[in-house]
Amino acid sequence: MIEIRTLHTIQELQLIQKLEKKVWGMEPIPIHQTITAVRNGGLMLGAFVDGELVGFSYSFPGYANGNSFLCSHLLGVHPDYQHRGIGKALKEEQKKAALNKGYSLLTWTYDPLESKNAYLNLSKLGAICSTYIENCYGDMNDSLNSGLPSDRFKLEWWVDRQFRLPDDGKEWRIPWEYAQNEMPKLPNIEPHLSEIEDYDLVFVPIPAAFQQMKQQDNMLVINWRMKTRTIFQTLFSKGYVAIALEKEQEGPVHYYKLVKRELLEAEKHAN
């Protein structure tokens, strides 16, 4: 049984710091920052199993063009408790708490090559994305991010509405091929991007096992980073929005599904 509750005290935030170190192996956020945030419109949620903290989410207020929103900065789950739905449970509780505080929009970032995060954020929660940030956090030395530019998707999670997601239309599925080591790679498709607006739906492949690929062939991962960077930046500049990650039952890639924003009837968040 998972218990999720809002955390307020210094003692509770000290538990969060210990879990941060366990999850990412880096120095945690100072308590003077987190406690100030939660006392001024922010939110810290903890997930407990048998009284032990096993997951958390941390968010703080944001503001742009006269509108406030909630910046969801960190979500972490203890390695021994991952893949049990705790991350999704934390996000659903965060949605309820955000609505109670008067927020209609939550934003956060994640690495677009991390397929499990993409599936949770887009396909399960219903967030959308049309913002790509190059090297968002600079060089990062933790186990998940070292050796790559920290490129990120910046998501929009409109918690007070649902979008109509089109299922059909003229579509293009970006091709991929096998490298010599039998891992997937992207060919050079830049010459074809000029014709992208002819399609209502575009499917962009990413590695199904990004971290495993990184351990075996870091140069191939860098190739994926740079080529998908160009693809997503081109698509977003032409008005496309990422709305889902479609998992292939077999094979080494999954596919982002992108549609033209006007088909969603979705306003663009000011970044």
PDB file of C-alpha atoms in Angstrom:
ATOM      1  CA  MET A   1       0.000   0.000   0.000  1.00  0.00           C
ATOM      2  CA  ILE A   2       1.388   3.380  -1.060  1.00  0.00           C
ATOM      3  CA  GLU A   3       0.626   6.412   1.095  1.00  0.00           C
ATOM      4  CA  ILE A   4       1.189   9.814  -0.503  1.00  0.00           C
ATOM      5  CA  ARG A   5       1.103  12.966   1.576  1.00  0.00           C
ATOM      6  CA  THR A   6       2.234  16.576   1.509  1.00  0.00           C
ATOM      7  CA  LEU A   7       5.482  17.282   3.356  1.00  0.00           C
ATOM      8  CA  HIS A   8       6.100  20.507   5.278  1.00  0.00           C
ATOM      9  CA  THR A   9       8.664  20.097   8.033  1.00  0.00           C
ATOM     10  CA  ILE A  10      12.444  20.337   8.073  1.00  0.00           C
ATOM     11  CA  GLN A  11      12.641  16.732   9.324  1.00  0.00           C
ATOM     12  CA  GLU A  12      10.562  15.531   6.353  1.00  0.00           C
ATOM     13  CA  LEU A  13      12.698  17.505   3.914  1.00  0.00           C
ATOM     14  CA  GLN A  14      15.827  15.933   5.396  1.00  0.00           C
ATOM     15  CA  LEU A  15      14.386  12.549   4.394  1.00  0.00           C
ATOM     16  CA  ILE A  16      13.937  13.919   0.878  1.00  0.00           C
ATOM     17  CA  GLN A  17      17.620  14.872   0.748  1.00  0.00           C
ATOM     18  CA  LYS A  18      18.674  11.325   1.638  1.00  0.00           C
ATOM     19  CA  LEU A  19      16.447   9.926  -1.096  1.00  0.00           C
ATOM     20  CA  GLU A  20      17.817  12.414  -3.654  1.00  0.00           C
ATOM     21  CA  LYS A  21      21.336  11.131  -2.989  1.00  0.00           C
ATOM     22  CA  LYS A  22      20.134   7.534  -3.359  1.00  0.00           C
ATOM     23  CA  VAL A  23      18.350   8.162  -6.647  1.00  0.00           C
ATOM     24  CA  TRP A  24      20.845  10.416  -8.457  1.00  0.00           C
ATOM     25  CA  GLY A  25      24.085  10.183  -6.492  1.00  0.00           C
ATOM     26  CA  MET A  26      24.489  13.948  -6.339  1.00  0.00           C
ATOM     27  CA  GLU A  27      24.202  16.685  -3.754  1.00  0.00           C
ATOM     28  CA  PRO A  28      20.553  17.388  -2.815  1.00  0.00           C
ATOM     29  CA  ILE A  29      18.706  20.687  -2.986  1.00  0.00           C
ATOM     30  CA  PRO A  30      19.329  22.780   0.154  1.00  0.00           C
ATOM     31  CA  ILE A  31      16.496  22.690   2.673  1.00  0.00           C
ATOM     32  CA  HIS A  32      16.432  26.483   2.933  1.00  0.00           C
ATOM     33  CA  GLN A  33      15.315  26.505  -0.701  1.00  0.00           C
ATOM     34  CA  THR A  34      12.761  23.687  -0.578  1.00  0.00           C
ATOM     35  CA  ILE A  35      11.102  24.828   2.638  1.00  0.00           C
ATOM     36  CA  THR A  36      10.810  28.385   1.316  1.00  0.00           C
ATOM     37  CA  ALA A  37       9.172  27.062  -1.839  1.00  0.00           C
ATOM     38  CA  VAL A  38       6.631  24.855  -0.058  1.00  0.00           C
ATOM     39  CA  ARG A  39       5.684  27.765   2.220  1.00  0.00           C
ATOM     40  CA  ASN A  40       5.045  30.028  -0.777  1.00  0.00           C
ATOM     41  CA  GLY A  41       2.892  28.167  -3.271  1.00  0.00           C
ATOM     42  CA  GLY A  42       5.175  25.187  -3.919  1.00  0.00           C
ATOM     43  CA  LEU A  43       4.534  21.527  -3.225  1.00  0.00           C
ATOM     44  CA  MET A  44       6.544  18.608  -1.841  1.00  0.00           C
ATOM     45  CA  LEU A  45       4.863  15.205  -1.949  1.00  0.00           C
ATOM     46  CA  GLY A  46       6.253  12.046  -0.378  1.00  0.00           C
ATOM     47  CA  ALA A  47       5.343   8.453  -1.197  1.00  0.00           C
ATOM     48  CA  PHE A  48       5.620   6.008   1.711  1.00  0.00           C
ATOM     49  CA  VAL A  49       5.537   2.208   1.884  1.00  0.00           C
ATOM     50  CA  ASP A  50       5.288   0.769   5.411  1.00  0.00           C
ATOM     51  CA  GLY A  51       6.304   4.136   6.796  1.00  0.00           C
ATOM     52  CA  GLU A  52       9.458   4.387   4.656  1.00  0.00           C
ATOM     53  CA  LEU A  53       9.903   7.245   2.173  1.00  0.00           C
ATOM     54  CA  VAL A  54      10.367   5.646  -1.250  1.00  0.00           C
ATOM     55  CA  GLY A  55       9.461   8.460  -3.655  1.00  0.00           C
ATOM     56  CA  PHE A  56       8.837  12.193  -3.873  1.00  0.00           C
ATOM     57  CA  SER A  57       7.934  15.038  -6.198  1.00  0.00           C
ATOM     58  CA  TYR A  58       8.988  18.658  -5.738  1.00  0.00           C
ATOM     59  CA  SER A  59       7.511  21.706  -7.472  1.00  0.00           C
ATOM     60  CA  PHE A  60       7.531  25.474  -7.060  1.00  0.00           C
ATOM     61  CA  PRO A  61       5.591  28.426  -8.555  1.00  0.00           C
ATOM     62  CA  GLY A  62       6.393  29.855 -11.969  1.00  0.00           C
ATOM     63  CA  TYR A  63       5.171  33.013 -13.653  1.00  0.00           C
ATOM     64  CA  ALA A  64       5.069  34.217 -17.286  1.00  0.00           C
ATOM     65  CA  ASN A  65       3.054  36.859 -19.160  1.00  0.00           C
ATOM     66  CA  GLY A  66       0.691  37.502 -16.269  1.00  0.00           C
ATOM     67  CA  ASN A  67      -0.061  33.853 -15.576  1.00  0.00           C
ATOM     68  CA  SER A  68       1.141  31.586 -12.777  1.00  0.00           C
ATOM     69  CA  PHE A  69       1.847  27.881 -13.138  1.00  0.00           C
ATOM     70  CA  LEU A  70       3.535  25.126 -11.156  1.00  0.00           C
ATOM     71  CA  CYS A  71       7.090  24.104 -12.101  1.00  0.00           C
ATOM     72  CA  SER A  72       7.484  20.409 -11.336  1.00  0.00           C
ATOM     73  CA  HIS A  73      11.221  20.250 -10.805  1.00  0.00           C
ATOM     74  CA  LEU A  74      12.059  16.768  -9.455  1.00  0.00           C
ATOM     75  CA  LEU A  75      10.424  13.365  -9.234  1.00  0.00           C
ATOM     76  CA  GLY A  76      12.415  10.474  -7.808  1.00  0.00           C
ATOM     77  CA  VAL A  77      11.697   6.898  -6.752  1.00  0.00           C
ATOM     78  CA  HIS A  78      14.026   4.679  -4.730  1.00  0.00           C
ATOM     79  CA  PRO A  79      15.726   2.158  -7.080  1.00  0.00           C
ATOM     80  CA  ASP A  80      14.219  -0.769  -5.145  1.00  0.00           C
ATOM     81  CA  TYR A  81      10.683   0.549  -5.715  1.00  0.00           C
ATOM     82  CA  GLN A  82      10.800   1.610  -9.359  1.00  0.00           C
ATOM     83  CA  HIS A  83       8.404   0.189 -11.982  1.00  0.00           C
ATOM     84  CA  ARG A  84       5.610  -0.163  -9.405  1.00  0.00           C
ATOM     85  CA  GLY A  85       3.485   2.816 -10.476  1.00  0.00           C
ATOM     86  CA  ILE A  86       4.779   5.113  -7.735  1.00  0.00           C
ATOM     87  CA  GLY A  87       5.828   7.833 -10.176  1.00  0.00           C
ATOM     88  CA  LYS A  88       2.386   7.914 -11.790  1.00  0.00           C
ATOM     89  CA  ALA A  89       0.694   7.938  -8.367  1.00  0.00           C
ATOM     90  CA  LEU A  90       2.814  10.931  -7.329  1.00  0.00           C
ATOM     91  CA  LYS A  91       1.894  12.811 -10.511  1.00  0.00           C
ATOM     92  CA  GLU A  92      -1.822  12.139 -10.062  1.00  0.00           C
ATOM     93  CA  GLU A  93      -1.667  13.391  -6.469  1.00  0.00           C
ATOM     94  CA  GLN A  94       0.319  16.394  -7.664  1.00  0.00           C
ATOM     95  CA  LYS A  95      -2.451  17.153 -10.165  1.00  0.00           C
ATOM     96  CA  LYS A  96      -5.094  17.148  -7.414  1.00  0.00           C
ATOM     97  CA  ALA A  97      -2.990  19.336  -5.130  1.00  0.00           C
ATOM     98  CA  ALA A  98      -2.206  21.765  -7.950  1.00  0.00           C
ATOM     99  CA  LEU A  99      -5.895  22.186  -8.798  1.00  0.00           C
ATOM    100  CA  ASN A 100      -6.648  22.806  -5.109  1.00  0.00           C
ATOM    101  CA  LYS A 101      -3.996  25.544  -5.095  1.00  0.00           C
ATOM    102  CA  GLY A 102      -5.550  27.163  -8.173  1.00  0.00           C
ATOM    103  CA  TYR A 103      -3.064  26.071 -10.836  1.00  0.00           C
ATOM    104  CA  SER A 104      -4.264  24.971 -14.268  1.00  0.00           C
ATOM    105  CA  LEU A 105      -0.839  24.319 -15.796  1.00  0.00           C
ATOM    106  CA  LEU A 106       2.177  22.310 -14.652  1.00  0.00           C
ATOM    107  CA  THR A 107       5.473  22.281 -16.508  1.00  0.00           C
ATOM    108  CA  TRP A 108       8.596  20.150 -16.191  1.00  0.00           C
ATOM    109  CA  THR A 109      11.487  18.879 -18.261  1.00  0.00           C
ATOM    110  CA  TYR A 110      12.821  15.444 -19.117  1.00  0.00           C
ATOM    111  CA  ASP A 111      15.300  13.893 -21.531  1.00  0.00           C
ATOM    112  CA  PRO A 112      13.380  13.131 -24.753  1.00  0.00           C
ATOM    113  CA  LEU A 113      15.480   9.991 -25.341  1.00  0.00           C
ATOM    114  CA  GLU A 114      14.243   8.406 -22.085  1.00  0.00           C
ATOM    115  CA  SER A 115      11.356   6.320 -23.395  1.00  0.00           C
ATOM    116  CA  LYS A 116       9.904   5.288 -20.017  1.00  0.00           C
ATOM    117  CA  ASN A 117       9.624   8.936 -18.958  1.00  0.00           C
ATOM    118  CA  ALA A 118       8.116   9.860 -22.310  1.00  0.00           C
ATOM    119  CA  TYR A 119       5.490   7.137 -21.992  1.00  0.00           C
ATOM    120  CA  LEU A 120       4.517   8.231 -18.481  1.00  0.00           C
ATOM    121  CA  ASN A 121       4.472  11.953 -19.219  1.00  0.00           C
ATOM    122  CA  LEU A 122       2.693  11.933 -22.575  1.00  0.00           C
ATOM    123  CA  SER A 123       0.775   8.685 -22.992  1.00  0.00           C
ATOM    124  CA  LYS A 124      -0.304   8.094 -19.389  1.00  0.00           C
ATOM    125  CA  LEU A 125      -0.630  11.589 -17.921  1.00  0.00           C
ATOM    126  CA  GLY A 126      -1.682  13.445 -21.069  1.00  0.00           C
ATOM    127  CA  ALA A 127       0.965  16.172 -21.090  1.00  0.00           C
ATOM    128  CA  ILE A 128       2.037  17.691 -24.416  1.00  0.00           C
ATOM    129  CA  CYS A 129       5.290  19.232 -25.637  1.00  0.00           C
ATOM    130  CA  SER A 130       6.395  21.729 -28.284  1.00  0.00           C
ATOM    131  CA  THR A 131       9.512  23.150 -26.606  1.00  0.00           C
ATOM    132  CA  TYR A 132      13.032  21.734 -26.999  1.00  0.00           C
ATOM    133  CA  ILE A 133      15.856  23.162 -24.871  1.00  0.00           C
ATOM    134  CA  GLU A 134      19.455  22.491 -25.911  1.00  0.00           C
ATOM    135  CA  ASN A 135      21.817  21.546 -23.065  1.00  0.00           C
ATOM    136  CA  CYS A 136      19.213  22.732 -20.566  1.00  0.00           C
ATOM    137  CA  TYR A 137      21.272  22.174 -17.400  1.00  0.00           C
ATOM    138  CA  GLY A 138      24.783  22.292 -18.851  1.00  0.00           C
ATOM    139  CA  ASP A 139      27.175  19.412 -18.216  1.00  0.00           C
ATOM    140  CA  MET A 140      25.789  16.950 -15.685  1.00  0.00           C
ATOM    141  CA  ASN A 141      27.973  14.319 -14.018  1.00  0.00           C
ATOM    142  CA  ASP A 142      25.408  11.998 -12.449  1.00  0.00           C
ATOM    143  CA  SER A 143      25.066   8.408 -13.642  1.00  0.00           C
ATOM    144  CA  LEU A 144      22.078   9.069 -15.913  1.00  0.00           C
ATOM    145  CA  ASN A 145      23.314  12.203 -17.676  1.00  0.00           C
ATOM    146  CA  SER A 146      27.104  12.216 -17.879  1.00  0.00           C
ATOM    147  CA  GLY A 147      28.715  12.314 -21.308  1.00  0.00           C
ATOM    148  CA  LEU A 148      25.784  13.928 -23.163  1.00  0.00           C
ATOM    149  CA  PRO A 149      24.386  17.422 -23.644  1.00  0.00           C
ATOM    150  CA  SER A 150      21.473  17.771 -21.220  1.00  0.00           C
ATOM    151  CA  ASP A 151      18.842  18.428 -23.901  1.00  0.00           C
ATOM    152  CA  ARG A 152      15.288  18.477 -22.574  1.00  0.00           C
ATOM    153  CA  PHE A 153      11.644  18.545 -23.575  1.00  0.00           C
ATOM    154  CA  LYS A 154       9.679  21.153 -21.623  1.00  0.00           C
ATOM    155  CA  LEU A 155       6.194  19.762 -21.055  1.00  0.00           C
ATOM    156  CA  GLU A 156       2.815  21.429 -20.663  1.00  0.00           C
ATOM    157  CA  TRP A 157       0.372  19.534 -18.448  1.00  0.00           C
ATOM    158  CA  TRP A 158      -2.976  21.325 -18.546  1.00  0.00           C
ATOM    159  CA  VAL A 159      -4.688  19.734 -15.558  1.00  0.00           C
ATOM    160  CA  ASP A 160      -8.032  21.498 -16.040  1.00  0.00           C
ATOM    161  CA  ARG A 161      -8.752  20.273 -19.577  1.00  0.00           C
ATOM    162  CA  GLN A 162      -8.356  17.456 -22.076  1.00  0.00           C
ATOM    163  CA  PHE A 163      -7.330  17.719 -25.704  1.00  0.00           C
ATOM    164  CA  ARG A 164      -8.850  15.976 -28.671  1.00  0.00           C
ATOM    165  CA  LEU A 165      -6.090  13.707 -29.952  1.00  0.00           C
ATOM    166  CA  PRO A 166      -6.448  12.888 -33.669  1.00  0.00           C
ATOM    167  CA  ASP A 167      -5.876   9.247 -34.620  1.00  0.00           C
ATOM    168  CA  ASP A 168      -5.734   9.525 -38.390  1.00  0.00           C
ATOM    169  CA  GLY A 169      -4.508  11.763 -41.171  1.00  0.00           C
ATOM    170  CA  LYS A 170      -1.637  11.822 -43.616  1.00  0.00           C
ATOM    171  CA  GLU A 171       1.356  10.483 -41.697  1.00  0.00           C
ATOM    172  CA  TRP A 172       5.104  10.034 -42.023  1.00  0.00           C
ATOM    173  CA  ARG A 173       7.084   7.522 -39.983  1.00  0.00           C
ATOM    174  CA  ILE A 174      10.730   8.611 -39.856  1.00  0.00           C
ATOM    175  CA  PRO A 175      12.929   5.664 -40.869  1.00  0.00           C
ATOM    176  CA  TRP A 176      15.710   4.082 -38.850  1.00  0.00           C
ATOM    177  CA  GLU A 177      18.248   1.371 -39.607  1.00  0.00           C
ATOM    178  CA  TYR A 178      20.636  -0.989 -37.848  1.00  0.00           C
ATOM    179  CA  ALA A 179      24.225  -0.014 -37.078  1.00  0.00           C
ATOM    180  CA  GLN A 180      27.038  -2.540 -37.424  1.00  0.00           C
ATOM    181  CA  ASN A 181      26.596  -3.552 -33.775  1.00  0.00           C
ATOM    182  CA  GLU A 182      22.914  -4.373 -34.447  1.00  0.00           C
ATOM    183  CA  MET A 183      21.738  -1.344 -32.487  1.00  0.00           C
ATOM    184  CA  PRO A 184      19.325   1.126 -34.072  1.00  0.00           C
ATOM    185  CA  LYS A 185      20.552   4.358 -35.624  1.00  0.00           C
ATOM    186  CA  LEU A 186      19.038   7.239 -37.547  1.00  0.00           C
ATOM    187  CA  PRO A 187      20.034   7.907 -41.155  1.00  0.00           C
ATOM    188  CA  ASN A 188      20.453  11.469 -42.380  1.00  0.00           C
ATOM    189  CA  ILE A 189      16.894  12.713 -42.933  1.00  0.00           C
ATOM    190  CA  GLU A 190      17.578  16.460 -42.842  1.00  0.00           C
ATOM    191  CA  PRO A 191      16.953  16.874 -46.601  1.00  0.00           C
ATOM    192  CA  HIS A 192      13.422  15.510 -46.089  1.00  0.00           C
ATOM    193  CA  LEU A 193      12.465  17.851 -43.231  1.00  0.00           C
ATOM    194  CA  SER A 194      11.598  20.661 -45.643  1.00  0.00           C
ATOM    195  CA  GLU A 195       8.580  18.611 -46.752  1.00  0.00           C
ATOM    196  CA  ILE A 196       7.407  17.821 -43.239  1.00  0.00           C
ATOM    197  CA  GLU A 197       4.405  20.158 -43.290  1.00  0.00           C
ATOM    198  CA  ASP A 198       2.694  17.929 -45.819  1.00  0.00           C
ATOM    199  CA  TYR A 199       1.838  15.530 -42.979  1.00  0.00           C
ATOM    200  CA  ASP A 200      -0.790  15.735 -40.234  1.00  0.00           C
ATOM    201  CA  LEU A 201       0.996  13.143 -38.061  1.00  0.00           C
ATOM    202  CA  VAL A 202       4.720  12.502 -37.745  1.00  0.00           C
ATOM    203  CA  PHE A 203       6.241   9.539 -35.884  1.00  0.00           C
ATOM    204  CA  VAL A 204       9.794   9.994 -34.582  1.00  0.00           C
ATOM    205  CA  PRO A 205      11.776   6.935 -33.411  1.00  0.00           C
ATOM    206  CA  ILE A 206      13.922   6.908 -30.272  1.00  0.00           C
ATOM    207  CA  PRO A 207      15.882   4.027 -28.695  1.00  0.00           C
ATOM    208  CA  ALA A 208      13.781   1.726 -26.543  1.00  0.00           C
ATOM    209  CA  ALA A 209      16.734   1.134 -24.198  1.00  0.00           C
ATOM    210  CA  PHE A 210      18.592   4.449 -24.106  1.00  0.00           C
ATOM    211  CA  GLN A 211      20.647   3.869 -20.950  1.00  0.00           C
ATOM    212  CA  GLN A 212      21.675   0.376 -22.071  1.00  0.00           C
ATOM    213  CA  MET A 213      22.769   1.772 -25.435  1.00  0.00           C
ATOM    214  CA  LYS A 214      24.729   4.491 -23.653  1.00  0.00           C
ATOM    215  CA  GLN A 215      26.741   1.897 -21.738  1.00  0.00           C
ATOM    216  CA  GLN A 216      27.584  -0.014 -24.919  1.00  0.00           C
ATOM    217  CA  ASP A 217      28.080   2.713 -27.549  1.00  0.00           C
ATOM    218  CA  ASN A 218      28.211   6.304 -26.329  1.00  0.00           C
ATOM    219  CA  MET A 219      29.039   7.666 -29.798  1.00  0.00           C
ATOM    220  CA  LEU A 220      25.844   6.143 -31.167  1.00  0.00           C
ATOM    221  CA  VAL A 221      23.870   7.796 -28.355  1.00  0.00           C
ATOM    222  CA  ILE A 222      25.443  11.158 -29.217  1.00  0.00           C
ATOM    223  CA  ASN A 223      24.382  10.569 -32.827  1.00  0.00           C
ATOM    224  CA  TRP A 224      20.797   9.992 -31.638  1.00  0.00           C
ATOM    225  CA  ARG A 225      20.966  13.146 -29.524  1.00  0.00           C
ATOM    226  CA  MET A 226      22.113  15.403 -32.343  1.00  0.00           C
ATOM    227  CA  LYS A 227      19.832  14.017 -35.029  1.00  0.00           C
ATOM    228  CA  THR A 228      16.707  13.968 -32.871  1.00  0.00           C
ATOM    229  CA  ARG A 229      17.572  17.494 -31.707  1.00  0.00           C
ATOM    230  CA  THR A 230      17.369  18.672 -35.314  1.00  0.00           C
ATOM    231  CA  ILE A 231      14.184  16.702 -35.985  1.00  0.00           C
ATOM    232  CA  PHE A 232      12.289  17.924 -32.926  1.00  0.00           C
ATOM    233  CA  GLN A 233      13.409  21.542 -33.270  1.00  0.00           C
ATOM    234  CA  THR A 234      12.281  21.513 -36.898  1.00  0.00           C
ATOM    235  CA  LEU A 235       8.930  19.945 -36.076  1.00  0.00           C
ATOM    236  CA  PHE A 236       8.241  22.290 -33.160  1.00  0.00           C
ATOM    237  CA  SER A 237       9.177  25.348 -35.256  1.00  0.00           C
ATOM    238  CA  LYS A 238       6.618  24.239 -37.842  1.00  0.00           C
ATOM    239  CA  GLY A 239       3.809  23.971 -35.286  1.00  0.00           C
ATOM    240  CA  TYR A 240       3.868  20.298 -34.340  1.00  0.00           C
ATOM    241  CA  VAL A 241       3.197  19.041 -30.799  1.00  0.00           C
ATOM    242  CA  ALA A 242       4.342  15.776 -29.220  1.00  0.00           C
ATOM    243  CA  ILE A 243       1.283  14.051 -27.734  1.00  0.00           C
ATOM    244  CA  ALA A 244       2.234  10.406 -27.070  1.00  0.00           C
ATOM    245  CA  LEU A 245       4.911   7.746 -27.106  1.00  0.00           C
ATOM    246  CA  GLU A 246       3.792   4.607 -28.888  1.00  0.00           C
ATOM    247  CA  LYS A 247       5.655   1.503 -27.702  1.00  0.00           C
ATOM    248  CA  GLU A 248       6.574  -1.177 -30.197  1.00  0.00           C
ATOM    249  CA  GLN A 249       5.959  -4.658 -28.834  1.00  0.00           C
ATOM    250  CA  GLU A 250       9.143  -5.886 -30.478  1.00  0.00           C
ATOM    251  CA  GLY A 251      12.136  -4.073 -31.872  1.00  0.00           C
ATOM    252  CA  PRO A 252      14.702  -1.616 -30.552  1.00  0.00           C
ATOM    253  CA  VAL A 253      12.783   1.657 -31.004  1.00  0.00           C
ATOM    254  CA  HIS A 254       9.604   3.345 -29.831  1.00  0.00           C
ATOM    255  CA  TYR A 255       7.880   6.248 -31.613  1.00  0.00           C
ATOM    256  CA  TYR A 256       6.886   9.732 -30.553  1.00  0.00           C
ATOM    257  CA  LYS A 257       3.587  10.796 -32.099  1.00  0.00           C
ATOM    258  CA  LEU A 258       3.398  14.449 -33.130  1.00  0.00           C
ATOM    259  CA  VAL A 259       0.459  16.365 -34.591  1.00  0.00           C
ATOM    260  CA  LYS A 260      -0.113  19.901 -35.798  1.00  0.00           C
ATOM    261  CA  ARG A 261      -1.116  22.140 -32.894  1.00  0.00           C
ATOM    262  CA  GLU A 262      -4.281  23.407 -34.602  1.00  0.00           C
ATOM    263  CA  LEU A 263      -5.615  19.843 -34.656  1.00  0.00           C
ATOM    264  CA  LEU A 264      -5.381  19.815 -30.846  1.00  0.00           C
ATOM    265  CA  GLU A 265      -7.059  23.188 -30.399  1.00  0.00           C
ATOM    266  CA  ALA A 266      -4.346  23.859 -27.814  1.00  0.00           C
ATOM    267  CA  GLU A 267      -2.949  27.257 -26.901  1.00  0.00           C
ATOM    268  CA  LYS A 268       0.817  27.681 -26.807  1.00  0.00           C
ATOM    269  CA  HIS A 269       2.329  28.231 -23.348  1.00  0.00           C
ATOM    270  CA  ALA A 270       4.664  31.238 -23.152  1.00  0.00           C
ATOM    271  CA  ASN A 271       8.078  29.957 -22.080  1.00  0.00           C
TER     272      ASN A 271
END
